[in-house]
PDB file of C-alpha atoms in Angstrom:
ATOM      1  CA  MET A  69      62.254 -25.169   3.777  1.00  0.00           C
ATOM      2  CA  ASP A  70      65.132 -23.930   1.960  1.00  0.00           C
ATOM      3  CA  ASN A  71      64.237 -20.660   0.176  1.00  0.00           C
ATOM      4  CA  ARG A  72      66.591 -21.475  -2.748  1.00  0.00           C
ATOM      5  CA  LEU A  73      64.592 -24.474  -3.846  1.00  0.00           C
ATOM      6  CA  THR A  74      62.382 -24.042  -6.800  1.00  0.00           C
ATOM      7  CA  PRO A  75      58.883 -25.251  -6.941  1.00  0.00           C
ATOM      8  CA  GLU A  76      60.019 -28.057  -9.149  1.00  0.00           C
ATOM      9  CA  LYS A  77      62.696 -29.155  -6.769  1.00  0.00           C
ATOM     10  CA  VAL A  78      60.320 -29.099  -3.861  1.00  0.00           C
ATOM     11  CA  ASP A  79      57.848 -31.172  -5.863  1.00  0.00           C
ATOM     12  CA  ALA A  80      60.723 -33.529  -6.782  1.00  0.00           C
ATOM     13  CA  LEU A  81      61.667 -33.911  -3.153  1.00  0.00           C
ATOM     14  CA  LEU A  82      58.091 -34.446  -2.005  1.00  0.00           C
ATOM     15  CA  GLU A  83      57.565 -37.241  -4.694  1.00  0.00           C
ATOM     16  CA  ASP A  84      60.820 -38.896  -3.693  1.00  0.00           C
ATOM     17  CA  ALA A  85      59.772 -39.023  -0.069  1.00  0.00           C
ATOM     18  CA  LEU A  86      56.263 -40.404  -0.898  1.00  0.00           C
ATOM     19  CA  LYS A  87      57.793 -43.054  -3.064  1.00  0.00           C
ATOM     20  CA  ASN A  88      60.716 -44.342  -0.981  1.00  0.00           C
ATOM     21  CA  GLN A  89      59.486 -43.874   2.681  1.00  0.00           C
ATOM     22  CA  PRO A  90      57.830 -46.901   4.189  1.00  0.00           C
ATOM     23  CA  LEU A  91      54.108 -46.460   5.125  1.00  0.00           C
ATOM     24  CA  ALA A  92      53.183 -46.456   8.703  1.00  0.00           C
ATOM     25  CA  PRO A  93      50.524 -49.037   9.904  1.00  0.00           C
ATOM     26  CA  MET A  94      47.187 -47.334  10.763  1.00  0.00           C
ATOM     27  CA  PRO A  95      46.663 -47.274  14.594  1.00  0.00           C
ATOM     28  CA  ARG A  96      43.783 -49.667  15.651  1.00  0.00           C
ATOM     29  CA  SER A  97      42.077 -47.183  17.905  1.00  0.00           C
ATOM     30  CA  ILE A  98      41.647 -44.494  15.185  1.00  0.00           C
ATOM     31  CA  THR A  99      38.084 -45.329  14.402  1.00  0.00           C
ATOM     32  CA  SER A 100      36.944 -45.388  18.016  1.00  0.00           C
ATOM     33  CA  ASN A 101      38.746 -42.232  18.714  1.00  0.00           C
ATOM     34  CA  VAL A 102      37.268 -40.308  15.683  1.00  0.00           C
ATOM     35  CA  MET A 103      33.745 -41.655  16.517  1.00  0.00           C
ATOM     36  CA  ALA A 104      34.100 -40.607  20.281  1.00  0.00           C
ATOM     37  CA  ARG A 105      35.131 -37.053  19.074  1.00  0.00           C
ATOM     38  CA  ILE A 106      32.149 -36.879  16.742  1.00  0.00           C
ATOM     39  CA  GLN A 107      29.448 -38.165  19.109  1.00  0.00           C
ATOM     40  CA  LYS A 108      31.019 -35.821  21.729  1.00  0.00           C
ATOM     41  CA  ASP A 109      30.348 -32.648  19.939  1.00  0.00           C
ATOM     42  CA  ALA A 110      26.932 -31.188  20.426  1.00  0.00           C
ATOM     43  CA  ARG A 111      25.076 -29.884  17.432  1.00  0.00           C
ATOM     44  CA  PRO A 112      24.937 -26.168  17.493  1.00  0.00           C
ATOM     45  CA  VAL A 113      21.571 -24.412  18.051  1.00  0.00           C
ATOM     46  CA  LEU A 114      20.365 -22.649  14.875  1.00  0.00           C
ATOM     47  CA  VAL A 115      18.034 -20.170  16.310  1.00  0.00           C
ATOM     48  CA  THR A 116      18.920 -18.661  19.755  1.00  0.00           C
ATOM     49  CA  TRP A 117      16.828 -16.709  22.160  1.00  0.00           C
ATOM     50  CA  ASN A 118      18.499 -13.574  21.175  1.00  0.00           C
ATOM     51  CA  ASP A 119      17.528 -14.106  17.521  1.00  0.00           C
ATOM     52  CA  PHE A 120      13.897 -14.552  18.424  1.00  0.00           C
ATOM     53  CA  ALA A 121      13.845 -11.508  20.750  1.00  0.00           C
ATOM     54  CA  LEU A 122      15.483  -9.423  17.884  1.00  0.00           C
ATOM     55  CA  SER A 123      12.979 -10.502  15.421  1.00  0.00           C
ATOM     56  CA  LEU A 124      10.075  -9.878  17.724  1.00  0.00           C
ATOM     57  CA  VAL A 125      11.343  -6.315  18.223  1.00  0.00           C
ATOM     58  CA  ILE A 126      11.822  -5.531  14.535  1.00  0.00           C
ATOM     59  CA  ALA A 127       8.399  -7.090  13.666  1.00  0.00           C
ATOM     60  CA  LEU A 128       6.646  -4.991  16.435  1.00  0.00           C
ATOM     61  CA  SER A 129       8.590  -1.893  15.252  1.00  0.00           C
ATOM     62  CA  ILE A 130       7.374  -2.368  11.746  1.00  0.00           C
ATOM     63  CA  GLY A 131       3.760  -2.917  12.919  1.00  0.00           C
ATOM     64  CA  ALA A 132       3.941   0.317  15.113  1.00  0.00           C
ATOM     65  CA  VAL A 133       5.058   2.357  12.077  1.00  0.00           C
ATOM     66  CA  PHE A 134       2.439   0.754   9.812  1.00  0.00           C
ATOM     67  CA  PHE A 135      -0.173   1.389  12.450  1.00  0.00           C
ATOM     68  CA  ALA A 136       1.002   5.022  13.060  1.00  0.00           C
ATOM     69  CA  LEU A 137       0.905   5.847   9.265  1.00  0.00           C
ATOM     70  CA  GLN A 138      -2.627   4.244   8.865  1.00  0.00           C
ATOM     71  CA  ASN A 139      -4.009   6.553  11.760  1.00  0.00           C
ATOM     72  CA  LEU A 140      -2.621   9.848  10.649  1.00  0.00           C
ATOM     73  CA  PRO A 141      -5.119  12.648  10.491  1.00  0.00           C
ATOM     74  CA  PRO A 142      -6.258  13.467   6.821  1.00  0.00           C
ATOM     75  CA  VAL A 143      -4.975  17.074   7.107  1.00  0.00           C
ATOM     76  CA  LEU A 144      -1.396  15.769   7.942  1.00  0.00           C
ATOM     77  CA  VAL A 145      -1.504  13.362   5.162  1.00  0.00           C
ATOM     78  CA  ALA A 146      -2.262  16.043   2.720  1.00  0.00           C
ATOM     79  CA  LYS A 147       0.555  18.247   4.117  1.00  0.00           C
ATOM     80  CA  LEU A 148       2.935  15.457   3.768  1.00  0.00           C
ATOM     81  CA  ARG A 149       1.811  14.699   0.293  1.00  0.00           C
ATOM     82  CA  MET A 150       2.199  18.445  -0.708  1.00  0.00           C
ATOM     83  CA  GLN A 151       5.754  18.493   0.832  1.00  0.00           C
ATOM     84  CA  GLY A 152       6.538  15.417  -1.098  1.00  0.00           C
ATOM     85  CA  ILE A 153       5.492  17.032  -4.407  1.00  0.00           C
ATOM     86  CA  LEU A 154       7.388  20.160  -3.584  1.00  0.00           C
ATOM     87  CA  PHE A 155      10.502  17.992  -2.862  1.00  0.00           C
ATOM     88  CA  TYR A 156      10.051  16.144  -6.088  1.00  0.00           C
ATOM     89  CA  HIS A 157       9.924  19.338  -8.053  1.00  0.00           C
ATOM     90  CA  ASP A 158      12.745  20.803  -6.235  1.00  0.00           C
ATOM     91  CA  LEU A 159      14.875  17.769  -7.370  1.00  0.00           C
ATOM     92  CA  LEU A 160      13.728  18.311 -10.874  1.00  0.00           C
ATOM     93  CA  VAL A 161      14.559  21.927 -11.085  1.00  0.00           C
ATOM     94  CA  ASN A 162      17.843  21.550  -9.421  1.00  0.00           C
ATOM     95  CA  GLY A 163      18.718  18.352 -11.365  1.00  0.00           C
ATOM     96  CA  ARG A 164      21.055  20.303 -13.728  1.00  0.00           C
ATOM     97  CA  THR A 165      23.391  20.972 -11.128  1.00  0.00           C
ATOM     98  CA  LEU A 166      22.725  17.863  -9.009  1.00  0.00           C
ATOM     99  CA  ILE A 167      23.369  15.376 -11.644  1.00  0.00           C
ATOM    100  CA  PRO A 168      26.803  16.518 -12.600  1.00  0.00           C
ATOM    101  CA  ALA A 169      27.872  16.867  -8.970  1.00  0.00           C
ATOM    102  CA  ILE A 170      26.609  13.246  -8.223  1.00  0.00           C
ATOM    103  CA  LEU A 171      28.610  11.849 -11.303  1.00  0.00           C
ATOM    104  CA  PHE A 172      31.781  13.835 -10.445  1.00  0.00           C
ATOM    105  CA  GLY A 173      31.582  12.552  -6.933  1.00  0.00           C
ATOM    106  CA  LEU A 174      31.017   9.098  -8.056  1.00  0.00           C
ATOM    107  CA  SER A 175      34.004   9.301 -10.384  1.00  0.00           C
ATOM    108  CA  ALA A 176      36.102  10.744  -7.431  1.00  0.00           C
ATOM    109  CA  LEU A 177      35.131   7.856  -5.201  1.00  0.00           C
ATOM    110  CA  LEU A 178      35.812   5.265  -7.852  1.00  0.00           C
ATOM    111  CA  ALA A 179      39.297   6.923  -8.689  1.00  0.00           C
ATOM    112  CA  ALA A 180      40.092   6.966  -4.836  1.00  0.00           C
ATOM    113  CA  TRP A 181      39.412   3.226  -4.636  1.00  0.00           C
ATOM    114  CA  THR A 182      41.275   2.321  -7.872  1.00  0.00           C
ATOM    115  CA  ILE A 183      44.339   4.518  -7.734  1.00  0.00           C
ATOM    116  CA  PRO A 184      46.074   2.927  -4.770  1.00  0.00           C
ATOM    117  CA  TYR A 185      45.457  -0.480  -6.162  1.00  0.00           C
ATOM    118  CA  LEU A 186      46.921   0.386  -9.585  1.00  0.00           C
ATOM    119  CA  ARG A 187      49.866   2.032  -7.914  1.00  0.00           C
ATOM    120  CA  ARG A 188      50.585  -1.040  -5.840  1.00  0.00           C
ATOM    121  CA  GLU A 189      50.379  -3.261  -8.900  1.00  0.00           C
ATOM    122  CA  TYR A 190      52.611  -0.958 -10.916  1.00  0.00           C
ATOM    123  CA  MET A 191      55.229  -0.919  -8.036  1.00  0.00           C
ATOM    124  CA  LYS A 192      55.346  -4.743  -7.948  1.00  0.00           C
ATOM    125  CA  SER A 193      56.666  -4.940 -11.522  1.00  0.00           C
TER     126      SER A 193
END
């Protein structure tokens, strides 16, 4: 199309062509051609063997982790619980420096995402 045409001129040209050009008759074989193409296409398989194998591996992995956690020795469970409590208290004690660091890091990440977009939008106008 000509780049000097405005959208209004393009719409007017299309309307004029639709109103003044004669309609072509529909071919007689269109229905049989369309139906032949529809019946020829096989329906896609929704679940493949790869999906089944992947779900089986994931289910077995989750089951193995659950079984291993249920059969840990009691001494190891006590040590893990103690380490969890110590880690939680360490987070509480260091929270004074951790929270501002997380917030400043989050604001830097959001600024890194937003500033290029705003710069492009500013350059457009």
